[in-house]
GROMACS .gro file of C-alpha atoms in nm:
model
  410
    1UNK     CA    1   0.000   0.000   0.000
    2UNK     CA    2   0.152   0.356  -0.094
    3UNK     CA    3   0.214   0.659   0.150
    4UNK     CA    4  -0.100   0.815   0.034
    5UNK     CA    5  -0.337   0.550   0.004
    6UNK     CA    6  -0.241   0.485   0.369
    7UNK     CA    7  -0.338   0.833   0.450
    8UNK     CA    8  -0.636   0.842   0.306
    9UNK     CA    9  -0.766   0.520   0.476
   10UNK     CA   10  -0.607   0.654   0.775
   11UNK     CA   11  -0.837   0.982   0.757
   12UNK     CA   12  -1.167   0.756   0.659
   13UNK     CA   13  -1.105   0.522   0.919
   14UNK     CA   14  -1.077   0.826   1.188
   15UNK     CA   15  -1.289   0.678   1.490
   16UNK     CA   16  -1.465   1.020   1.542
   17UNK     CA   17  -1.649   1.029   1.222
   18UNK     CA   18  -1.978   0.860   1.329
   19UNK     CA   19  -1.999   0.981   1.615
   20UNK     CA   20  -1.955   1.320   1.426
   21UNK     CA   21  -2.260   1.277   1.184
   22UNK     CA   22  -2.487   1.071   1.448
   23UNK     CA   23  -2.437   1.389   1.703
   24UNK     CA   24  -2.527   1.616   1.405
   25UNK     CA   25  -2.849   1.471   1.285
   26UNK     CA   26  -2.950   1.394   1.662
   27UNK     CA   27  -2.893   1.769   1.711
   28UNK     CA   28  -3.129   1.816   1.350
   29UNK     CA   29  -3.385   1.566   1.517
   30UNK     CA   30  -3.452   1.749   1.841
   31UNK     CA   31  -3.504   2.121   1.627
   32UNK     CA   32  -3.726   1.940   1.382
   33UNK     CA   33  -3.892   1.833   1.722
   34UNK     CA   34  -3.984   2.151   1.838
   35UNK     CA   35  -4.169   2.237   1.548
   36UNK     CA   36  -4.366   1.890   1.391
   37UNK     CA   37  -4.557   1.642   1.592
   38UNK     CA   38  -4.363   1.350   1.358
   39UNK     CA   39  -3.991   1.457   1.400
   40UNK     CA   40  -3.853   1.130   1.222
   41UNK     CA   41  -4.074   1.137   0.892
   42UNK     CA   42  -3.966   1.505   0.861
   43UNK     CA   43  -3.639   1.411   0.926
   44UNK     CA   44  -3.618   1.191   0.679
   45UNK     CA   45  -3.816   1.381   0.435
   46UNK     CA   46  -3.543   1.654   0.436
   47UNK     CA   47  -3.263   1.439   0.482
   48UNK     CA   48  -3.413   1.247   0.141
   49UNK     CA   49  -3.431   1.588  -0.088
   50UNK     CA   50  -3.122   1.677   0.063
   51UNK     CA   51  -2.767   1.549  -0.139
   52UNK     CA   52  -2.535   1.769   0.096
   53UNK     CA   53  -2.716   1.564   0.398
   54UNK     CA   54  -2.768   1.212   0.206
   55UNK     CA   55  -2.384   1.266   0.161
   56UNK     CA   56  -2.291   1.361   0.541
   57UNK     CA   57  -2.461   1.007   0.624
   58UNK     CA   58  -2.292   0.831   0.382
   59UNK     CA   59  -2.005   0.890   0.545
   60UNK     CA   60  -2.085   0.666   0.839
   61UNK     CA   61  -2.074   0.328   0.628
   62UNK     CA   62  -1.765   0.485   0.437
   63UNK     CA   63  -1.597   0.536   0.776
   64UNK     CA   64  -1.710   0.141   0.865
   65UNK     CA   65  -1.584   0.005   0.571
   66UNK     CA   66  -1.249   0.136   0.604
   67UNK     CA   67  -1.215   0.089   0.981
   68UNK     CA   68  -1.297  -0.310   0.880
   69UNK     CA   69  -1.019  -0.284   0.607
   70UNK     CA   70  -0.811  -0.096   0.863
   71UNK     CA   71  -0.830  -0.355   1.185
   72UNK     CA   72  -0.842  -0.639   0.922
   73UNK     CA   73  -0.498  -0.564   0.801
   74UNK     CA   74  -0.376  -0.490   1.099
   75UNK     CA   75  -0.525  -0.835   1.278
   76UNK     CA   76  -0.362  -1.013   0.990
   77UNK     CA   77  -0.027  -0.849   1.032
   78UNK     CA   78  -0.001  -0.961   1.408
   79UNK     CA   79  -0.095  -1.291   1.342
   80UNK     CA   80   0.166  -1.295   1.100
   81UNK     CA   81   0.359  -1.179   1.333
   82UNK     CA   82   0.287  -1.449   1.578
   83UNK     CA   83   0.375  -1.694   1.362
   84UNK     CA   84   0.705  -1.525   1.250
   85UNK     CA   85   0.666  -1.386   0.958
   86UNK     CA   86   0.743  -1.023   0.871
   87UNK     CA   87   0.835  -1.007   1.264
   88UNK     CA   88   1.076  -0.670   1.142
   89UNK     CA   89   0.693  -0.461   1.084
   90UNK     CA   90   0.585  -0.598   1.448
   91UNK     CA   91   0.590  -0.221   1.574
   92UNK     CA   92   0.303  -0.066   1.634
   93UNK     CA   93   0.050  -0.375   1.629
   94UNK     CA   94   0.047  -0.433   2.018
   95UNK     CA   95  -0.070  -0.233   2.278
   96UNK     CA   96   0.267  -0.287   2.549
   97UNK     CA   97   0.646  -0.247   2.376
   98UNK     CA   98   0.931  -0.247   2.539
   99UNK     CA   99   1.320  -0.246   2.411
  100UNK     CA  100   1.574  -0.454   2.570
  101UNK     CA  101   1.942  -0.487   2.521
  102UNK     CA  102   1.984  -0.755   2.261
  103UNK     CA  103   2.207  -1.018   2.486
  104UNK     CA  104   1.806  -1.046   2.692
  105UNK     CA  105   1.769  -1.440   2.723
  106UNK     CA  106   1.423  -1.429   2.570
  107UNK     CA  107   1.445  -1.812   2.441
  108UNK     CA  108   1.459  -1.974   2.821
  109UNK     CA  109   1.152  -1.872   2.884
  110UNK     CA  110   0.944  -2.126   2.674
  111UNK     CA  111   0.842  -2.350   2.933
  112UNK     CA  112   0.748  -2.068   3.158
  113UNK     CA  113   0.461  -1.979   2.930
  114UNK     CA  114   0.367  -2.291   2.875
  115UNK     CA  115   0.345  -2.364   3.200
  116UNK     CA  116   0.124  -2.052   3.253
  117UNK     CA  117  -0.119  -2.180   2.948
  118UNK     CA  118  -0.003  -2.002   2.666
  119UNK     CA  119   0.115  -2.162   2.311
  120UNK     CA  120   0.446  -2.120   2.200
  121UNK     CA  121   0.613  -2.078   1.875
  122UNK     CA  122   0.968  -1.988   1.809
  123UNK     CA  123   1.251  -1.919   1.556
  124UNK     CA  124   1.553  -1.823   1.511
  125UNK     CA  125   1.598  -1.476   1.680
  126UNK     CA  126   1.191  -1.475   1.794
  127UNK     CA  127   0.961  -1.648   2.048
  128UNK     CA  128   0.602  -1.552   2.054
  129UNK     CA  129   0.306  -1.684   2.275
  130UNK     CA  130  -0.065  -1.663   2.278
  131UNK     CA  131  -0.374  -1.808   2.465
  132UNK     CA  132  -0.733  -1.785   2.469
  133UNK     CA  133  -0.949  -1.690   2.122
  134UNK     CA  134  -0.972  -1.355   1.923
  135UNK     CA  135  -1.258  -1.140   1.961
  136UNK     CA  136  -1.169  -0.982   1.582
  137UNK     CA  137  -1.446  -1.240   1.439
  138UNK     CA  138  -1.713  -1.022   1.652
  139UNK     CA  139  -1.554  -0.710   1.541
  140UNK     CA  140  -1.564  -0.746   1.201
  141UNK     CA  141  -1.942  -0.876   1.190
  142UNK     CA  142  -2.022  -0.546   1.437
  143UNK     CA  143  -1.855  -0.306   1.158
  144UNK     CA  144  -2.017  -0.529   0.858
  145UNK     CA  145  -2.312  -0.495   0.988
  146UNK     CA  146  -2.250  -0.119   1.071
  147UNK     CA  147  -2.172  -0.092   0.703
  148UNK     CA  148  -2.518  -0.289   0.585
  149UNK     CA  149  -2.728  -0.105   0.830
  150UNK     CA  150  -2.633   0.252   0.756
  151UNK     CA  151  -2.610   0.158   0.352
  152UNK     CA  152  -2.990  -0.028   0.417
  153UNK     CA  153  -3.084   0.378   0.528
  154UNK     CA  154  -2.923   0.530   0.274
  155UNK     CA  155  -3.096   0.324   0.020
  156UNK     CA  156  -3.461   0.359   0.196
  157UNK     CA  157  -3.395   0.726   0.206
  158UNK     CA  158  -3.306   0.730  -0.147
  159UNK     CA  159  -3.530   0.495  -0.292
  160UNK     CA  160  -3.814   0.381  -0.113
  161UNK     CA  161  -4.146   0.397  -0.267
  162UNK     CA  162  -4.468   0.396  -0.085
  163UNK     CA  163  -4.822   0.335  -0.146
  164UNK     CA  164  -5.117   0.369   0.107
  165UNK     CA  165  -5.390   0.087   0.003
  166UNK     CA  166  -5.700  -0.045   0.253
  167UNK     CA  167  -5.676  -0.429   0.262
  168UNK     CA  168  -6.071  -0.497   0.278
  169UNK     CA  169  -6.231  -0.859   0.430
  170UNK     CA  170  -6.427  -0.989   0.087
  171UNK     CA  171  -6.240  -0.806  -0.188
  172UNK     CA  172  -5.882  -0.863  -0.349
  173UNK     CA  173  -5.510  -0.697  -0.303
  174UNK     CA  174  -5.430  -0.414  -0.505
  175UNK     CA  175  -5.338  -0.506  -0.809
  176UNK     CA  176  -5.368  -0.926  -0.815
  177UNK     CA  177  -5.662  -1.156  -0.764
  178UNK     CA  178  -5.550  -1.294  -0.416
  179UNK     CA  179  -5.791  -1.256  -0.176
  180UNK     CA  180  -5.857  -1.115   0.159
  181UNK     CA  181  -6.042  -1.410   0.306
  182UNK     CA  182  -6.039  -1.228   0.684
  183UNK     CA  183  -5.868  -1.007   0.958
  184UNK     CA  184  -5.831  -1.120   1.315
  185UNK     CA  185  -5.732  -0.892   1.568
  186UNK     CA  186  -5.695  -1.050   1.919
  187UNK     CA  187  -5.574  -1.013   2.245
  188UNK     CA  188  -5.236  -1.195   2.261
  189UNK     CA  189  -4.975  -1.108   2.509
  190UNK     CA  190  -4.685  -1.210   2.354
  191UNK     CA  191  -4.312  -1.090   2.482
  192UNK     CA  192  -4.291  -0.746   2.262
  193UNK     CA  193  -4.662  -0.683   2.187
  194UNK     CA  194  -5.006  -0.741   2.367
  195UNK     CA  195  -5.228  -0.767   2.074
  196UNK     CA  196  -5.165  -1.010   1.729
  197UNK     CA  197  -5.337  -0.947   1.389
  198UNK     CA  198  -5.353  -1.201   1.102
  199UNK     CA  199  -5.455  -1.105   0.752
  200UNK     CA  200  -5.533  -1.393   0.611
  201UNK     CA  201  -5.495  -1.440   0.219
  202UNK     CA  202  -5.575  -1.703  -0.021
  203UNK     CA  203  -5.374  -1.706  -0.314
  204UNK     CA  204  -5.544  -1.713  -0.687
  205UNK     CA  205  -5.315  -2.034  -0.763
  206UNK     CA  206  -5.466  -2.168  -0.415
  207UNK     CA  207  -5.296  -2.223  -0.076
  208UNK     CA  208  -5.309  -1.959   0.208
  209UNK     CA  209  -5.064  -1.657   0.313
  210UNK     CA  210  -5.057  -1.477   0.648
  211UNK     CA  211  -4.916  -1.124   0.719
  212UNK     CA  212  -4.919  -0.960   1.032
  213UNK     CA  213  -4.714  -0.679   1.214
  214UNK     CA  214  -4.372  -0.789   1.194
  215UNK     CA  215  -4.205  -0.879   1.004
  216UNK     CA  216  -4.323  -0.769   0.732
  217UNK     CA  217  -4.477  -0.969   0.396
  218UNK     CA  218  -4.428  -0.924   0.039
  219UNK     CA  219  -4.660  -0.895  -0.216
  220UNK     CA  220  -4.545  -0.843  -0.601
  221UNK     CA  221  -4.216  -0.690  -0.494
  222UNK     CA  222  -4.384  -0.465  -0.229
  223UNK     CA  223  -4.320  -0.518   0.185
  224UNK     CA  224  -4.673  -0.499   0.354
  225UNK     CA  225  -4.656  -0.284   0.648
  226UNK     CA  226  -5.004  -0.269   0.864
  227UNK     CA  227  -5.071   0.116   0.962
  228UNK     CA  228  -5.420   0.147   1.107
  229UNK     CA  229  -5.740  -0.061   1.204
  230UNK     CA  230  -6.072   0.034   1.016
  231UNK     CA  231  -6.408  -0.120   0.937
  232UNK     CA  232  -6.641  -0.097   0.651
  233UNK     CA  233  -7.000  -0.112   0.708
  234UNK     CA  234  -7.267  -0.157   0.477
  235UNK     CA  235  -7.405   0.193   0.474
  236UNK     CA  236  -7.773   0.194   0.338
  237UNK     CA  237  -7.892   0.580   0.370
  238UNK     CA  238  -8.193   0.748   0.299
  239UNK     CA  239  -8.352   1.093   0.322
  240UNK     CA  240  -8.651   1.302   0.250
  241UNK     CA  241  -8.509   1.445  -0.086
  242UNK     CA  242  -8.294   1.102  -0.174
  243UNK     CA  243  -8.551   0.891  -0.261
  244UNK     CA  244  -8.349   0.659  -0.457
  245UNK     CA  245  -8.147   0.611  -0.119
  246UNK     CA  246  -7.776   0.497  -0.140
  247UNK     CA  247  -7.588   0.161  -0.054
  248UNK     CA  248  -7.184   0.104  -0.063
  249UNK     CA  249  -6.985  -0.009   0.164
  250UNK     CA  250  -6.757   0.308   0.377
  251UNK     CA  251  -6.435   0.228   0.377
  252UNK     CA  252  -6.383   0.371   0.805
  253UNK     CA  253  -6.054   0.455   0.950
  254UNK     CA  254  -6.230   0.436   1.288
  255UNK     CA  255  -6.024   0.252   1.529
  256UNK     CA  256  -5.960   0.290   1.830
  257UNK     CA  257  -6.269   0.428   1.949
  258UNK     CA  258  -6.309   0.796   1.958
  259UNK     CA  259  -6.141   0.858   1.649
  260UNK     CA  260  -6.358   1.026   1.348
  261UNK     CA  261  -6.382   0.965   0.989
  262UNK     CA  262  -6.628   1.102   0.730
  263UNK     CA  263  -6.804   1.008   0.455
  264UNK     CA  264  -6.937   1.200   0.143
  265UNK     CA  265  -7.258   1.102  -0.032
  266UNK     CA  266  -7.215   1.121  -0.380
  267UNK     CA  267  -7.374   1.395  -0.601
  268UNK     CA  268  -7.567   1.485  -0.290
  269UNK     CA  269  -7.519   1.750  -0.042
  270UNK     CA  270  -7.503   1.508   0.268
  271UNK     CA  271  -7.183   1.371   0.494
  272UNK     CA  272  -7.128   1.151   0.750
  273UNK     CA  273  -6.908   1.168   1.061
  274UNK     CA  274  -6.839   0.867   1.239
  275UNK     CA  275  -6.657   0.700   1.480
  276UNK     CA  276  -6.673   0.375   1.696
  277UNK     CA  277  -6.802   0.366   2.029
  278UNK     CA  278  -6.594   0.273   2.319
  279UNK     CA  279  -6.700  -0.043   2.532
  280UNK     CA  280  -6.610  -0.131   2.896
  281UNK     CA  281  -6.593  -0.479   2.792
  282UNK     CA  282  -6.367  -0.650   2.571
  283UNK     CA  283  -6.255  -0.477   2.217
  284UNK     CA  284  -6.496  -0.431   1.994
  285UNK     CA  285  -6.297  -0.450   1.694
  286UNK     CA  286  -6.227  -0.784   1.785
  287UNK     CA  287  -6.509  -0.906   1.922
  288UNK     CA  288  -6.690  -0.814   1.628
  289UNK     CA  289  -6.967  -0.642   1.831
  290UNK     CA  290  -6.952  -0.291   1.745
  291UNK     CA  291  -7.166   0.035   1.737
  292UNK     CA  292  -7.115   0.290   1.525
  293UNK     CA  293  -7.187   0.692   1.608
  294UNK     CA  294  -7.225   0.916   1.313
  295UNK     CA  295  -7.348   1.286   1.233
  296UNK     CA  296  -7.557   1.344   0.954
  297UNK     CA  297  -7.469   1.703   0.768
  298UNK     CA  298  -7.664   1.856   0.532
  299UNK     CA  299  -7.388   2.128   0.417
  300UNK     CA  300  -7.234   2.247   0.694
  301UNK     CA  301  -7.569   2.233   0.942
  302UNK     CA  302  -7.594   1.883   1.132
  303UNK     CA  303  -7.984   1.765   1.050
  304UNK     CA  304  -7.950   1.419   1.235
  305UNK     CA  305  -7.742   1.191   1.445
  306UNK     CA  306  -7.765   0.881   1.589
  307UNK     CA  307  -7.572   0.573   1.702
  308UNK     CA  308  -7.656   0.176   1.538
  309UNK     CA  309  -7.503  -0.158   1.604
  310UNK     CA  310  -7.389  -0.348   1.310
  311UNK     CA  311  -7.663  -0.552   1.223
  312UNK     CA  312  -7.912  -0.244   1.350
  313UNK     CA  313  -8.047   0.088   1.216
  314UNK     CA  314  -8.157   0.387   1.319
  315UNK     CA  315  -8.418   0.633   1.193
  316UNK     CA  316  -8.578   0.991   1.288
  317UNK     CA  317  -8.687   1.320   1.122
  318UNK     CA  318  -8.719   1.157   0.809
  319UNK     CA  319  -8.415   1.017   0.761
  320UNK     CA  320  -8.314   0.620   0.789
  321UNK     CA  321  -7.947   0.489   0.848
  322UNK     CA  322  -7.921   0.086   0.861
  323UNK     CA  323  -7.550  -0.130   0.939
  324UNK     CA  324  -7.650  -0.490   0.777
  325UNK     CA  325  -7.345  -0.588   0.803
  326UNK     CA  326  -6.948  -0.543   0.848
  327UNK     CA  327  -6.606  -0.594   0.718
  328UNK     CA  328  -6.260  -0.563   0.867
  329UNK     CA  329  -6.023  -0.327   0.736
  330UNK     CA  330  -5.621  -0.264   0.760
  331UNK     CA  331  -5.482   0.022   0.633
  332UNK     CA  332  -5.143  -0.123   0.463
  333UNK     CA  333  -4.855   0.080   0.316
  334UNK     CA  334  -4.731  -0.096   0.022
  335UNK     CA  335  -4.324  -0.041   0.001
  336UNK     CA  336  -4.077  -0.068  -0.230
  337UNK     CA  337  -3.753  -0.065  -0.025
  338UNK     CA  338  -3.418  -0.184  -0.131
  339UNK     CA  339  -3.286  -0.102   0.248
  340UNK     CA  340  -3.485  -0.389   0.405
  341UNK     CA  341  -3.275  -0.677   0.349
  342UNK     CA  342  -2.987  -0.457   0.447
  343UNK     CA  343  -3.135  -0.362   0.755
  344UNK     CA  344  -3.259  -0.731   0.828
  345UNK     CA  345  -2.871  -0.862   0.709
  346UNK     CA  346  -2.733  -0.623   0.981
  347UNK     CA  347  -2.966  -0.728   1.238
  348UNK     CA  348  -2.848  -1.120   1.192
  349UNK     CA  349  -2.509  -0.989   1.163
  350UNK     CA  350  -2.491  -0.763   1.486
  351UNK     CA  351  -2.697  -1.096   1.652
  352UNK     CA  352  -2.396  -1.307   1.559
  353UNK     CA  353  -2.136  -1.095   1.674
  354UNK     CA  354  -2.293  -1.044   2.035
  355UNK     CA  355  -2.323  -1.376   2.028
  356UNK     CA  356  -1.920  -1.470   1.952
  357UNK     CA  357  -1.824  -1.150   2.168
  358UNK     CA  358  -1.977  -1.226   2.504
  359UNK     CA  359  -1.896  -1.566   2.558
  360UNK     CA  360  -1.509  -1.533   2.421
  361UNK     CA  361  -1.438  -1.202   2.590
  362UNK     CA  362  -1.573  -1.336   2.962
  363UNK     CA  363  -1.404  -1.717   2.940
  364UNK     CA  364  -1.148  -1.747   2.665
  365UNK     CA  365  -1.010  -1.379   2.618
  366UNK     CA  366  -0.753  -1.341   2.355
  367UNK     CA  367  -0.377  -1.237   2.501
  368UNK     CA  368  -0.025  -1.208   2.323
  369UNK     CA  369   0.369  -1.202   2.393
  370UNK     CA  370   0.608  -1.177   2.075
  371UNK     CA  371   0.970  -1.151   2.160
  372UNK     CA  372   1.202  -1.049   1.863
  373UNK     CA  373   1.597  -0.990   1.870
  374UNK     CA  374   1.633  -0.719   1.576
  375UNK     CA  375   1.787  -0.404   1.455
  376UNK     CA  376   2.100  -0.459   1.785
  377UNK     CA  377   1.732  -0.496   2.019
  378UNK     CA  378   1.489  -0.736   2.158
  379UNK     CA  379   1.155  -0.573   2.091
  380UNK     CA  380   0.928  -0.740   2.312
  381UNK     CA  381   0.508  -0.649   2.256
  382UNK     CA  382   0.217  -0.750   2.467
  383UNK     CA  383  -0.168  -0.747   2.393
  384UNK     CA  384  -0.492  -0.843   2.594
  385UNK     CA  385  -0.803  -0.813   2.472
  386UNK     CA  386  -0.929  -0.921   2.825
  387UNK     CA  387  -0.769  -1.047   3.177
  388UNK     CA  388  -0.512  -0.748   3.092
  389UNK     CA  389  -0.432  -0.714   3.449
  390UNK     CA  390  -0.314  -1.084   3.527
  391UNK     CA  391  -0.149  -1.040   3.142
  392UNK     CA  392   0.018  -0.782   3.203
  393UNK     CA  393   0.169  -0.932   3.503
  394UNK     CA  394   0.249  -1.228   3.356
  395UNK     CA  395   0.465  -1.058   3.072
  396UNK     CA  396   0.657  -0.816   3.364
  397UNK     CA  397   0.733  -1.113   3.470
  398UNK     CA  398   0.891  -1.263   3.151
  399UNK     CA  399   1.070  -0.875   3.154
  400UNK     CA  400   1.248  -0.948   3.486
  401UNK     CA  401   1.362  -1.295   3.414
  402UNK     CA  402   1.520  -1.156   3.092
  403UNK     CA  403   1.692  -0.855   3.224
  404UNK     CA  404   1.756  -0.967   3.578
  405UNK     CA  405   1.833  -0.684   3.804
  406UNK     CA  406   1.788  -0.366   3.458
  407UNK     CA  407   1.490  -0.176   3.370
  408UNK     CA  408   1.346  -0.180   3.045
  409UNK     CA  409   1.338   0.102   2.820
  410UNK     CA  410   0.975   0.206   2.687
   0.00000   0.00000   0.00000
């Protein structure tokens, strides 16, 4: 590698550029909060029609891959090192070095480590020793999936494409034949969430799909990503000067109770306000049992209002509102998001590198002694990546036995 390809990777793999960025958009984050009620979608909304801030967060995986490249060469170095090879470019690659005068007795000491657990290997002119396993496995997945996660963001920001569709019990997906054979919405204490829904699908080439929170589904290239509850009651609606009366089913974003949609009649002047009564029993929405309140405007001046069970009607002043029947409805956002099995790759990857970390770093912690006569010298380097006390002890004592009686020069 030249001088200045060095530097560069030197200056990308600085250790203070993500903290950099992630401190400036957190900073970004709590203004936007002061002024929008959805911080994160605006966020990411100006961060997406933004090239001077889509390329200030590219730097993060740019900063990951070249710290990886970084500790990668230098992990492969020291274990070439170890091994004796290349032993004259051992500077730098440990954490402890020491000089001693080159007449230090370095290759008596062989059965001393051994006898403390370590493995030796030796050469002419070198003796090196190591015990326990590296954690660098657990590094490198933690900055791959660093890498994958922030690249998975980049490429949502940059290229994710949404559609907003209601998923209706009775009628097909958006654009294929499958069909929506039922919703169930439950009460299900699980360890994350306290309520499960199932969307239950039956494909036009048969056999039967299920989608429900997380993770998410696919459907013709698209992830499936459940927003909002709703129902869609057969509205039948008549009034003194709508004698032909009207019928369709209302497509309701009404759930939970309390919260108001509203429906226009078409090529009339009427419009309906409803929303879904609350219950002291179980949920209605899942239960099925539900009661609808609406307000009938004429214009802008209310002329009737009312409340009806599904399956009921009411009536008054001329004017005749009837529920027959029901069907559940899930708001969906279709995406089209390149990022996902990024982010999802990440999340395995960050899973398997807690998983190699933890167990290695608290029984079998990785620690290091090379011993090398060169240049008139005996360089002598030490690493721990845990136990470094009892290490570092250890090698101090290899230092006196050496140099009986002398102090090393740092």
């Amino acid at each position: 590698m030249s001088r200045l390809a060095a530097r560069v990777l030197m200056a990308a793999a600085w250790r203070g550029v993500t903290p950099c960025v992630m401190g400036f958009f957190l900073l970004l984050y709590v203004g936007i909060a002061f002024g929008s009620n959805e911080p994160l979608t605006s966020l990411m909304a100006i961060t997406r029609g933004n090239f001077p801030l889509v390329a200030l967060l590219a730097l993060v995986p740019l900063n990951g891959a070249a710290r990886l490249a970084l500790e990668g060469a230098r992990f492969f170095r020291r274990r070439g090192a170890l091994a004796g090879n290349r032993i004259d470019e051992a500077g730098g690659l440990f954490d402890d070095e020491v000089t001693l005068p080159a007449a230090s007795p370095f290759e008596a000491e062989t059965e001393r480590l051994k006898s403390s657990g370590y493995t030796t290997c030796s050469g002419e002119n070198w003796l090196s020793a190591r015990r326990g396993v590296s954690i660098f496995p657990a590094r490198a997945l933690y900055l791959l999936a660093m890498v994958l996660l922030f690249c998975g963001i980049l490429a949502s920001l940059t290229g994710r494409v949404t559609h907003r569709q209601a998923l209706v019990e009775g009628e097909p997906l958006p654009k294929s034949r499958d069909l929506v054979q039922r919703v169930v919405f439950k009460e299900d204490p699980g360890f994350f969430l306290q309520r499960s829904l199932d969307i239950e699908v039956a494909g036009e080439a048969g056999g039967v799909r299920h989608f429900g929170l997380y993770p998410p589904g696919t459907h013709l290239g698209y992830y499936l990503y459940p927003r909002y509850l709703g129902v869609a009651p057969l509205l039948r609606f008549s009034a003194p000067d709508l004698p032909g009366g009207f019928e369709q089913y209302a497509v309701l974003s009404i759930y939970p109770p309390g919260k108001e949609d509203s429906l226009k009649v078409p090529n009339s002047p009427y419009r309906f306000i409803f929303q879904m009564a609350a219950g002291d029993g179980p949920d209605p929405y899942a239960t099925g049992q539900l009661t609808l309140q609406f307000r009938l405007l004429k214009g802008d001046t209310q002329v009737f209002a009312g409340s009806a069970p599904t399956g009921g009607e009411a009536a008054g002043s001329g004017y005749r509102v009837a529920l027959p029947e029901f069907r559940r409805v899930v708001i969906t956002d279709f995406v089209r998001d390149g990022g996902v099995p990024l982010i999802w790759s990440a999340g395995i990857l960050f899973l398997l590198s807690l998983c190699w970390f933890v167990p290695v770093r608290l029984a079998l912690p990785r620690q290091e002694m090379l011993f090398a006569r060169q240049d008139g010298a005996v360089l002598a380097c030490s690493r721990a990546e845990g136990g470094r006390r009892a290490h570092a002890g250890r090698f101090h004592e290899v230092l006196d036995q050496v140099q009986p009686g002398e102090e090393g020069r740092a």
